[in-house]
mmCIF file of N, CA and C in Angstrom:
data_model
loop_
_atom_site.group_PDB
_atom_site.id
_atom_site.type_symbol
_atom_site.label_atom_id
_atom_site.label_comp_id
_atom_site.label_asym_id
_atom_site.label_seq_id
_atom_site.Cartn_x
_atom_site.Cartn_y
_atom_site.Cartn_z
ATOM 1 N N ALA A 11 120.475 2.787 161.125
ATOM 2 C CA ALA A 11 119.729 2.106 160.090
ATOM 3 C C ALA A 11 120.639 1.087 159.412
ATOM 4 N N ASP A 12 120.066 -0.001 159.047
ATOM 5 C CA ASP A 12 120.800 -1.053 158.357
ATOM 6 C C ASP A 12 120.520 -0.916 156.865
ATOM 7 N N ARG A 13 121.553 -0.611 156.097
ATOM 8 C CA ARG A 13 121.376 -0.389 154.657
ATOM 9 C C ARG A 13 120.864 -1.626 153.940
ATOM 10 N N GLU A 14 121.263 -2.790 154.411
ATOM 11 C CA GLU A 14 120.903 -4.019 153.703
ATOM 12 C C GLU A 14 119.472 -4.456 153.978
ATOM 13 N N THR A 15 118.981 -4.230 155.188
ATOM 14 C CA THR A 15 117.632 -4.679 155.521
ATOM 15 C C THR A 15 116.613 -3.543 155.552
ATOM 16 N N GLY A 16 117.084 -2.305 155.659
ATOM 17 C CA GLY A 16 116.172 -1.176 155.771
ATOM 18 C C GLY A 16 115.624 -1.010 157.175
ATOM 19 N N GLU A 17 116.068 -1.842 158.099
ATOM 20 C CA GLU A 17 115.606 -1.744 159.482
ATOM 21 C C GLU A 17 116.374 -0.644 160.199
ATOM 22 N N TYR A 18 115.789 -0.131 161.240
ATOM 23 C CA TYR A 18 116.439 0.904 162.020
ATOM 24 C C TYR A 18 116.140 0.691 163.495
ATOM 25 N N ALA A 19 116.956 1.299 164.326
ATOM 26 C CA ALA A 19 116.743 1.245 165.773
ATOM 27 C C ALA A 19 117.266 2.527 166.376
ATOM 28 N N LEU A 20 116.639 2.976 167.412
ATOM 29 C CA LEU A 20 117.078 4.123 168.191
ATOM 30 C C LEU A 20 117.395 3.599 169.578
ATOM 31 N N GLN A 21 118.612 3.827 170.024
ATOM 32 C CA GLN A 21 118.999 3.402 171.362
ATOM 33 C C GLN A 21 119.246 4.619 172.224
ATOM 34 N N ILE A 22 118.725 4.590 173.420
ATOM 35 C CA ILE A 22 118.983 5.625 174.409
ATOM 36 C C ILE A 22 119.524 4.897 175.629
ATOM 37 N N GLY A 23 120.719 5.229 176.015
ATOM 38 C CA GLY A 23 121.332 4.547 177.153
ATOM 39 C C GLY A 23 121.936 5.544 178.123
ATOM 40 N N PHE A 24 121.958 5.183 179.366
ATOM 41 C CA PHE A 24 122.567 6.036 180.377
ATOM 42 C C PHE A 24 122.876 5.197 181.605
ATOM 43 N N GLY A 25 123.830 5.648 182.373
ATOM 44 C CA GLY A 25 124.141 5.026 183.652
ATOM 45 C C GLY A 25 123.478 5.820 184.759
ATOM 46 N N CYS A 26 123.054 5.126 185.793
ATOM 47 C CA CYS A 26 122.413 5.833 186.907
ATOM 48 C C CYS A 26 122.370 4.932 188.142
ATOM 49 N N ASP A 27 122.028 5.544 189.237
ATOM 50 C CA ASP A 27 121.779 4.810 190.475
ATOM 51 C C ASP A 27 120.558 3.911 190.235
ATOM 52 N N PRO A 28 120.641 2.624 190.577
ATOM 53 C CA PRO A 28 119.508 1.723 190.327
ATOM 54 C C PRO A 28 118.187 2.192 190.944
ATOM 55 N N THR A 29 118.244 2.975 192.008
ATOM 56 C CA THR A 29 117.009 3.452 192.626
ATOM 57 C C THR A 29 116.328 4.540 191.792
ATOM 58 N N ARG A 30 117.038 5.099 190.806
ATOM 59 C CA ARG A 30 116.479 6.180 189.991
ATOM 60 C C ARG A 30 116.037 5.726 188.603
ATOM 61 N N VAL A 31 116.098 4.429 188.332
ATOM 62 C CA VAL A 31 115.795 3.930 186.987
ATOM 63 C C VAL A 31 114.420 4.399 186.516
ATOM 64 N N ASP A 32 113.382 4.150 187.290
ATOM 65 C CA ASP A 32 112.026 4.496 186.857
ATOM 66 C C ASP A 32 111.879 5.997 186.613
ATOM 67 N N GLU A 33 112.442 6.789 187.500
ATOM 68 C CA GLU A 33 112.383 8.252 187.371
ATOM 69 C C GLU A 33 113.051 8.711 186.071
ATOM 70 N N LEU A 34 114.225 8.187 185.784
ATOM 71 C CA LEU A 34 114.962 8.632 184.605
ATOM 72 C C LEU A 34 114.388 8.065 183.313
ATOM 73 N N VAL A 35 113.861 6.854 183.345
ATOM 74 C CA VAL A 35 113.191 6.308 182.157
ATOM 75 C C VAL A 35 111.964 7.172 181.842
ATOM 76 N N ALA A 36 111.224 7.578 182.866
ATOM 77 C CA ALA A 36 110.068 8.453 182.655
ATOM 78 C C ALA A 36 110.505 9.793 182.061
ATOM 79 N N ALA A 37 111.637 10.316 182.497
ATOM 80 C CA ALA A 37 112.150 11.574 181.952
ATOM 81 C C ALA A 37 112.520 11.420 180.480
ATOM 82 N N VAL A 38 113.144 10.306 180.116
ATOM 83 C CA VAL A 38 113.487 10.044 178.711
ATOM 84 C C VAL A 38 112.214 9.930 177.882
ATOM 85 N N GLN A 39 111.230 9.211 178.382
ATOM 86 C CA GLN A 39 109.965 9.066 177.648
ATOM 87 C C GLN A 39 109.293 10.426 177.449
ATOM 88 N N ALA A 40 109.372 11.295 178.455
ATOM 89 C CA ALA A 40 108.793 12.639 178.340
ATOM 90 C C ALA A 40 109.526 13.449 177.276
ATOM 91 N N GLU A 41 110.853 13.318 177.212
ATOM 92 C CA GLU A 41 111.629 14.039 176.196
ATOM 93 C C GLU A 41 111.281 13.556 174.797
ATOM 94 N N VAL A 42 111.131 12.261 174.628
ATOM 95 C CA VAL A 42 110.780 11.704 173.316
ATOM 96 C C VAL A 42 109.383 12.190 172.917
ATOM 97 N N ALA A 43 108.455 12.173 173.853
ATOM 98 C CA ALA A 43 107.094 12.651 173.560
ATOM 99 C C ALA A 43 107.120 14.135 173.193
ATOM 100 N N ALA A 44 107.937 14.917 173.893
ATOM 101 C CA ALA A 44 108.037 16.351 173.596
ATOM 102 C C ALA A 44 108.616 16.568 172.201
ATOM 103 N N LEU A 45 109.585 15.756 171.806
ATOM 104 C CA LEU A 45 110.181 15.882 170.480
ATOM 105 C C LEU A 45 109.171 15.544 169.395
ATOM 106 N N ARG A 46 108.328 14.576 169.653
ATOM 107 C CA ARG A 46 107.297 14.227 168.677
ATOM 108 C C ARG A 46 106.225 15.314 168.603
ATOM 109 N N ALA A 47 106.007 16.035 169.709
ATOM 110 C CA ALA A 47 104.943 17.042 169.770
ATOM 111 C C ALA A 47 105.372 18.388 169.195
ATOM 112 N N ALA A 48 106.647 18.735 169.341
ATOM 113 C CA ALA A 48 107.119 20.054 168.902
ATOM 114 C C ALA A 48 108.589 19.956 168.515
ATOM 115 N N PRO A 49 109.033 20.795 167.601
ATOM 116 C CA PRO A 49 110.442 20.760 167.213
ATOM 117 C C PRO A 49 111.338 21.141 168.390
ATOM 118 N N PRO A 50 112.580 20.654 168.395
ATOM 119 C CA PRO A 50 113.504 21.043 169.458
ATOM 120 C C PRO A 50 113.936 22.497 169.275
ATOM 121 N N ALA A 51 114.551 23.046 170.292
ATOM 122 C CA ALA A 51 115.065 24.417 170.206
ATOM 123 C C ALA A 51 116.176 24.480 169.158
ATOM 124 N N ALA A 52 116.237 25.589 168.449
ATOM 125 C CA ALA A 52 117.268 25.762 167.417
ATOM 126 C C ALA A 52 118.670 25.667 168.013
ATOM 127 N N THR A 53 118.828 26.089 169.267
ATOM 128 C CA THR A 53 120.156 26.025 169.899
ATOM 129 C C THR A 53 120.611 24.577 170.065
ATOM 130 N N TYR A 54 119.674 23.671 170.278
ATOM 131 C CA TYR A 54 120.018 22.255 170.387
ATOM 132 C C TYR A 54 120.605 21.762 169.065
ATOM 133 N N LEU A 55 119.933 22.056 167.976
ATOM 134 C CA LEU A 55 120.410 21.638 166.663
ATOM 135 C C LEU A 55 121.777 22.264 166.370
ATOM 136 N N GLN A 56 121.955 23.512 166.715
ATOM 137 C CA GLN A 56 123.243 24.182 166.479
ATOM 138 C C GLN A 56 124.369 23.493 167.248
ATOM 139 N N ARG A 57 124.113 23.088 168.485
ATOM 140 C CA ARG A 57 125.146 22.388 169.270
ATOM 141 C C ARG A 57 125.501 21.049 168.630
ATOM 142 N N VAL A 58 124.489 20.318 168.179
ATOM 143 C CA VAL A 58 124.729 19.030 167.532
ATOM 144 C C VAL A 58 125.523 19.224 166.244
ATOM 145 N N GLN A 59 125.171 20.231 165.478
ATOM 146 C CA GLN A 59 125.890 20.501 164.231
ATOM 147 C C GLN A 59 127.353 20.848 164.511
ATOM 148 N N GLU A 60 127.598 21.622 165.540
ATOM 149 C CA GLU A 60 128.978 21.991 165.880
ATOM 150 C C GLU A 60 129.764 20.772 166.360
ATOM 151 N N GLN A 61 129.148 19.930 167.168
ATOM 152 C CA GLN A 61 129.821 18.702 167.611
ATOM 153 C C GLN A 61 130.147 17.808 166.424
ATOM 154 N N ALA A 62 129.241 17.694 165.490
ATOM 155 C CA ALA A 62 129.478 16.863 164.304
ATOM 156 C C ALA A 62 130.610 17.439 163.461
ATOM 157 N N ARG A 63 130.671 18.755 163.347
ATOM 158 C CA ARG A 63 131.743 19.385 162.582
ATOM 159 C C ARG A 63 133.101 19.093 163.205
ATOM 160 N N ARG A 64 133.183 19.219 164.538
ATOM 161 C CA ARG A 64 134.455 18.930 165.229
ATOM 162 C C ARG A 64 134.821 17.461 165.104
ATOM 163 N N GLN A 65 133.831 16.572 165.232
ATOM 164 C CA GLN A 65 134.088 15.141 165.102
ATOM 165 C C GLN A 65 134.584 14.807 163.707
ATOM 166 N N ARG A 66 134.007 15.447 162.706
ATOM 167 C CA ARG A 66 134.442 15.203 161.326
ATOM 168 C C ARG A 66 135.889 15.639 161.141
ATOM 169 N N GLU A 67 136.264 16.768 161.700
ATOM 170 C CA GLU A 67 137.652 17.230 161.608
ATOM 171 C C GLU A 67 138.604 16.198 162.198
ATOM 172 N N GLU A 68 138.223 15.625 163.334
ATOM 173 C CA GLU A 68 139.055 14.584 163.956
ATOM 174 C C GLU A 68 139.087 13.331 163.081
ATOM 175 N N ASN A 69 137.936 12.937 162.565
ATOM 176 C CA ASN A 69 137.856 11.728 161.746
ATOM 177 C C ASN A 69 138.735 11.817 160.503
ATOM 178 N N LEU A 70 138.764 12.984 159.896
ATOM 179 C CA LEU A 70 139.530 13.134 158.660
ATOM 180 C C LEU A 70 141.024 12.897 158.864
ATOM 181 N N ARG A 71 141.480 12.948 160.104
ATOM 182 C CA ARG A 71 142.892 12.701 160.412
ATOM 183 C C ARG A 71 143.151 11.258 160.830
ATOM 184 N N ASP A 72 142.117 10.416 160.820
ATOM 185 C CA ASP A 72 142.220 9.056 161.327
ATOM 186 C C ASP A 72 142.161 8.036 160.197
ATOM 187 N N ASN A 73 143.196 7.221 160.076
ATOM 188 C CA ASN A 73 143.231 6.210 159.010
ATOM 189 C C ASN A 73 142.105 5.195 159.135
ATOM 190 N N GLY A 74 141.740 4.829 160.356
ATOM 191 C CA GLY A 74 140.648 3.871 160.556
ATOM 192 C C GLY A 74 139.332 4.397 160.007
ATOM 193 N N TYR A 75 139.118 5.672 160.154
ATOM 194 C CA TYR A 75 137.907 6.301 159.626
ATOM 195 C C TYR A 75 137.888 6.195 158.103
ATOM 196 N N TRP A 76 139.012 6.530 157.470
ATOM 197 C CA TRP A 76 139.089 6.472 156.009
ATOM 198 C C TRP A 76 138.944 5.041 155.510
ATOM 199 N N LEU A 77 139.496 4.096 156.235
ATOM 200 C CA LEU A 77 139.334 2.693 155.853
ATOM 201 C C LEU A 77 137.854 2.321 155.850
ATOM 202 N N SER A 78 137.140 2.754 156.880
ATOM 203 C CA SER A 78 135.705 2.478 156.975
ATOM 204 C C SER A 78 134.938 3.145 155.834
ATOM 205 N N VAL A 79 135.281 4.392 155.531
ATOM 206 C CA VAL A 79 134.613 5.115 154.437
ATOM 207 C C VAL A 79 134.819 4.385 153.118
ATOM 208 N N LEU A 80 136.063 3.997 152.840
ATOM 209 C CA LEU A 80 136.364 3.328 151.579
ATOM 210 C C LEU A 80 135.719 1.946 151.509
ATOM 211 N N GLU A 81 135.720 1.242 152.634
ATOM 212 C CA GLU A 81 135.088 -0.082 152.665
ATOM 213 C C GLU A 81 133.592 0.025 152.380
ATOM 214 N N ASN A 82 132.921 0.979 153.021
ATOM 215 C CA ASN A 82 131.483 1.148 152.802
ATOM 216 C C ASN A 82 131.185 1.594 151.374
ATOM 217 N N ALA A 83 132.016 2.480 150.838
ATOM 218 C CA ALA A 83 131.807 2.927 149.460
ATOM 219 C C ALA A 83 131.911 1.736 148.512
ATOM 220 N N TYR A 84 132.884 0.880 148.743
ATOM 221 C CA TYR A 84 133.048 -0.309 147.899
ATOM 222 C C TYR A 84 131.869 -1.274 148.081
ATOM 223 N N ARG A 85 131.510 -1.528 149.340
ATOM 224 C CA ARG A 85 130.434 -2.484 149.637
ATOM 225 C C ARG A 85 129.105 -2.063 149.023
ATOM 226 N N TYR A 86 128.790 -0.759 149.081
ATOM 227 C CA TYR A 86 127.488 -0.287 148.626
ATOM 228 C C TYR A 86 127.543 0.407 147.267
ATOM 229 N N ASP A 87 128.678 0.258 146.583
ATOM 230 C CA ASP A 87 128.852 0.828 145.248
ATOM 231 C C ASP A 87 128.516 2.318 145.239
ATOM 232 N N GLU A 88 129.102 3.041 146.174
ATOM 233 C CA GLU A 88 128.899 4.482 146.282
ATOM 234 C C GLU A 88 130.239 5.192 146.092
ATOM 235 N N SER A 89 130.159 6.439 145.807
ATOM 236 C CA SER A 89 131.370 7.233 145.672
ATOM 237 C C SER A 89 131.824 7.679 147.059
ATOM 238 N N PRO A 90 133.095 7.463 147.390
ATOM 239 C CA PRO A 90 133.574 7.950 148.692
ATOM 240 C C PRO A 90 133.535 9.472 148.773
ATOM 241 N N GLU A 91 133.442 10.128 147.630
ATOM 242 C CA GLU A 91 133.396 11.591 147.612
ATOM 243 C C GLU A 91 132.113 12.137 148.230
ATOM 244 N N GLN A 92 131.064 11.307 148.286
ATOM 245 C CA GLN A 92 129.818 11.806 148.868
ATOM 246 C C GLN A 92 130.001 12.129 150.346
ATOM 247 N N LEU A 93 131.005 11.528 150.976
ATOM 248 C CA LEU A 93 131.314 11.849 152.363
ATOM 249 C C LEU A 93 131.611 13.332 152.520
ATOM 250 N N LEU A 94 132.205 13.929 151.523
ATOM 251 C CA LEU A 94 132.604 15.323 151.618
ATOM 252 C C LEU A 94 131.406 16.248 151.780
ATOM 253 N N GLY A 95 130.234 15.811 151.385
ATOM 254 C CA GLY A 95 129.036 16.630 151.537
ATOM 255 C C GLY A 95 128.257 16.358 152.806
ATOM 256 N N SER A 96 128.762 15.478 153.655
ATOM 257 C CA SER A 96 127.990 15.088 154.845
ATOM 258 C C SER A 96 127.758 16.251 155.796
ATOM 259 N N VAL A 97 128.747 17.115 155.981
ATOM 260 C CA VAL A 97 128.573 18.253 156.889
ATOM 261 C C VAL A 97 127.552 19.227 156.321
ATOM 262 N N GLU A 98 127.597 19.435 155.027
ATOM 263 C CA GLU A 98 126.627 20.336 154.402
ATOM 264 C C GLU A 98 125.204 19.794 154.572
ATOM 265 N N ARG A 99 125.054 18.481 154.430
ATOM 266 C CA ARG A 99 123.723 17.885 154.632
ATOM 267 C C ARG A 99 123.266 18.069 156.069
ATOM 268 N N LEU A 100 124.182 17.893 157.014
ATOM 269 C CA LEU A 100 123.833 18.078 158.425
ATOM 270 C C LEU A 100 123.426 19.518 158.690
ATOM 271 N N HIS A 101 124.156 20.465 158.118
ATOM 272 C CA HIS A 101 123.837 21.882 158.338
ATOM 273 C C HIS A 101 122.567 22.313 157.610
ATOM 274 N N ALA A 102 122.119 21.527 156.646
ATOM 275 C CA ALA A 102 120.874 21.839 155.952
ATOM 276 C C ALA A 102 119.651 21.376 156.743
ATOM 277 N N LEU A 103 119.860 20.543 157.758
ATOM 278 C CA LEU A 103 118.732 20.067 158.573
ATOM 279 C C LEU A 103 118.078 21.221 159.311
ATOM 280 N N THR A 104 116.772 21.092 159.500
ATOM 281 C CA THR A 104 116.034 22.068 160.298
ATOM 282 C C THR A 104 115.426 21.354 161.504
ATOM 283 N N VAL A 105 114.993 22.134 162.475
ATOM 284 C CA VAL A 105 114.344 21.532 163.638
ATOM 285 C C VAL A 105 113.046 20.847 163.222
ATOM 286 N N GLY A 106 112.405 21.339 162.170
ATOM 287 C CA GLY A 106 111.207 20.677 161.644
ATOM 288 C C GLY A 106 111.530 19.305 161.068
ATOM 289 N N ASP A 107 112.694 19.179 160.422
ATOM 290 C CA ASP A 107 113.119 17.876 159.902
ATOM 291 C C ASP A 107 113.280 16.876 161.044
ATOM 292 N N ILE A 108 113.843 17.349 162.140
ATOM 293 C CA ILE A 108 114.070 16.465 163.285
ATOM 294 C C ILE A 108 112.742 16.010 163.873
ATOM 295 N N GLN A 109 111.809 16.923 164.036
ATOM 296 C CA GLN A 109 110.504 16.548 164.563
ATOM 297 C C GLN A 109 109.797 15.578 163.624
ATOM 298 N N ALA A 110 109.842 15.852 162.328
ATOM 299 C CA ALA A 110 109.185 14.969 161.361
ATOM 300 C C ALA A 110 109.793 13.570 161.400
ATOM 301 N N THR A 111 111.098 13.494 161.552
ATOM 302 C CA THR A 111 111.766 12.196 161.645
ATOM 303 C C THR A 111 111.340 11.473 162.911
ATOM 304 N N ALA A 112 111.265 12.192 164.022
ATOM 305 C CA ALA A 112 110.828 11.576 165.276
ATOM 306 C C ALA A 112 109.406 11.057 165.148
ATOM 307 N N ARG A 113 108.549 11.815 164.524
ATOM 308 C CA ARG A 113 107.163 11.367 164.343
ATOM 309 C C ARG A 113 107.087 10.132 163.453
ATOM 310 N N ARG A 114 107.943 10.094 162.444
ATOM 311 C CA ARG A 114 107.893 8.982 161.497
ATOM 312 C C ARG A 114 108.503 7.704 162.061
ATOM 313 N N PHE A 115 109.630 7.824 162.770
ATOM 314 C CA PHE A 115 110.389 6.637 163.126
ATOM 315 C C PHE A 115 110.360 6.246 164.602
ATOM 316 N N VAL A 116 109.952 7.133 165.474
ATOM 317 C CA VAL A 116 109.962 6.814 166.909
ATOM 318 C C VAL A 116 108.540 6.513 167.346
ATOM 319 N N ASN A 117 108.294 5.230 167.570
ATOM 320 C CA ASN A 117 106.967 4.786 167.977
ATOM 321 C C ASN A 117 107.032 4.379 169.449
ATOM 322 N N PRO A 118 106.386 5.139 170.332
ATOM 323 C CA PRO A 118 106.456 4.818 171.764
ATOM 324 C C PRO A 118 105.816 3.483 172.128
ATOM 325 N N ASP A 119 105.069 2.893 171.202
ATOM 326 C CA ASP A 119 104.461 1.588 171.461
ATOM 327 C C ASP A 119 105.391 0.434 171.104
ATOM 328 N N GLN A 120 106.507 0.742 170.465
ATOM 329 C CA GLN A 120 107.473 -0.298 170.085
ATOM 330 C C GLN A 120 108.784 -0.048 170.829
ATOM 331 N N VAL A 121 108.785 -0.406 172.096
ATOM 332 C CA VAL A 121 109.922 -0.134 172.969
ATOM 333 C C VAL A 121 110.347 -1.411 173.673
ATOM 334 N N VAL A 122 111.642 -1.593 173.741
ATOM 335 C CA VAL A 122 112.206 -2.658 174.556
ATOM 336 C C VAL A 122 113.011 -1.965 175.645
ATOM 337 N N ARG A 123 112.683 -2.256 176.878
ATOM 338 C CA ARG A 123 113.372 -1.646 178.011
ATOM 339 C C ARG A 123 114.261 -2.695 178.658
ATOM 340 N N VAL A 124 115.532 -2.391 178.740
ATOM 341 C CA VAL A 124 116.499 -3.294 179.347
ATOM 342 C C VAL A 124 117.192 -2.535 180.461
ATOM 343 N N VAL A 125 117.216 -3.121 181.645
ATOM 344 C CA VAL A 125 117.864 -2.490 182.788
ATOM 345 C C VAL A 125 118.890 -3.463 183.345
ATOM 346 N N LEU A 126 120.121 -3.033 183.364
ATOM 347 C CA LEU A 126 121.187 -3.826 183.966
ATOM 348 C C LEU A 126 121.434 -3.283 185.369
ATOM 349 N N VAL A 127 121.351 -4.156 186.355
ATOM 350 C CA VAL A 127 121.585 -3.740 187.735
ATOM 351 C C VAL A 127 122.814 -4.460 188.271
ATOM 352 N N PRO A 128 123.525 -3.816 189.180
ATOM 353 C CA PRO A 128 124.715 -4.468 189.720
ATOM 354 C C PRO A 128 124.357 -5.717 190.512
ATOM 355 N N GLU A 129 125.259 -6.662 190.493
ATOM 356 C CA GLU A 129 125.077 -7.882 191.259
ATOM 357 C C GLU A 129 125.164 -7.548 192.743
ATOM 358 N N ALA A 130 124.288 -8.130 193.524
ATOM 359 C CA ALA A 130 124.299 -7.885 194.965
ATOM 360 C C ALA A 130 125.560 -8.493 195.578
ATOM 361 N N THR A 131 126.173 -7.754 196.497
ATOM 362 C CA THR A 131 127.320 -8.307 197.216
ATOM 363 C C THR A 131 126.817 -9.303 198.248
ATOM 364 N N SER A 132 127.695 -10.093 198.810
ATOM 365 C CA SER A 132 127.276 -11.092 199.795
ATOM 366 C C SER A 132 126.659 -10.425 201.018
ATOM 367 N N GLU A 133 127.147 -9.226 201.404
ATOM 368 C CA GLU A 133 126.564 -8.522 202.553
ATOM 369 C C GLU A 133 125.163 -8.022 202.235
ATOM 370 N N GLU A 134 124.960 -7.516 201.009
ATOM 371 C CA GLU A 134 123.646 -7.036 200.628
ATOM 372 C C GLU A 134 122.662 -8.185 200.535
ATOM 373 N N ALA A 135 123.111 -9.316 200.019
ATOM 374 C CA ALA A 135 122.238 -10.472 199.882
ATOM 375 C C ALA A 135 121.771 -10.993 201.223
ATOM 376 N N SER A 136 122.625 -10.867 202.235
ATOM 377 C CA SER A 136 122.252 -11.366 203.563
ATOM 378 C C SER A 136 121.537 -10.297 204.388
ATOM 379 N N GLY A 137 121.395 -9.082 203.787
ATOM 380 C CA GLY A 137 120.669 -8.015 204.500
ATOM 381 C C GLY A 137 121.545 -7.229 205.456
ATOM 382 N N ARG A 138 122.874 -7.363 205.400
ATOM 383 C CA ARG A 138 123.760 -6.623 206.295
ATOM 384 C C ARG A 138 124.457 -5.485 205.548
ATOM 385 N N GLU A 139 123.718 -4.494 205.185
ATOM 386 C CA GLU A 139 124.333 -3.362 204.438
ATOM 387 C C GLU A 139 125.041 -2.447 205.380
#
């Protein structure tokens, strides 16, 4: 989300064999539809919370992270101390919160699909694979 404009975007990206693009895009669309229809499994949320906790531990040891925190606090006139509650806020999330957010912000009718494919080699272009 962009704090200044209030706009948001959800990006889902993955690498794959170009012949599987349609299959995997359909699988992603099915997962998004399932998330909008029902909350995710509690174990999924627990894994995400644990990953975030470990990432936060690493971040707290990184000067670049602290520089970013202080810069954002200054830019948006916020207290850098609010960062200290971020893990607690994450752990307060429920699977219902995630589903409600998906229903509110993920609109399957507003999608931009971009597919990057490798450039054909000279042998492939001439049909001599």
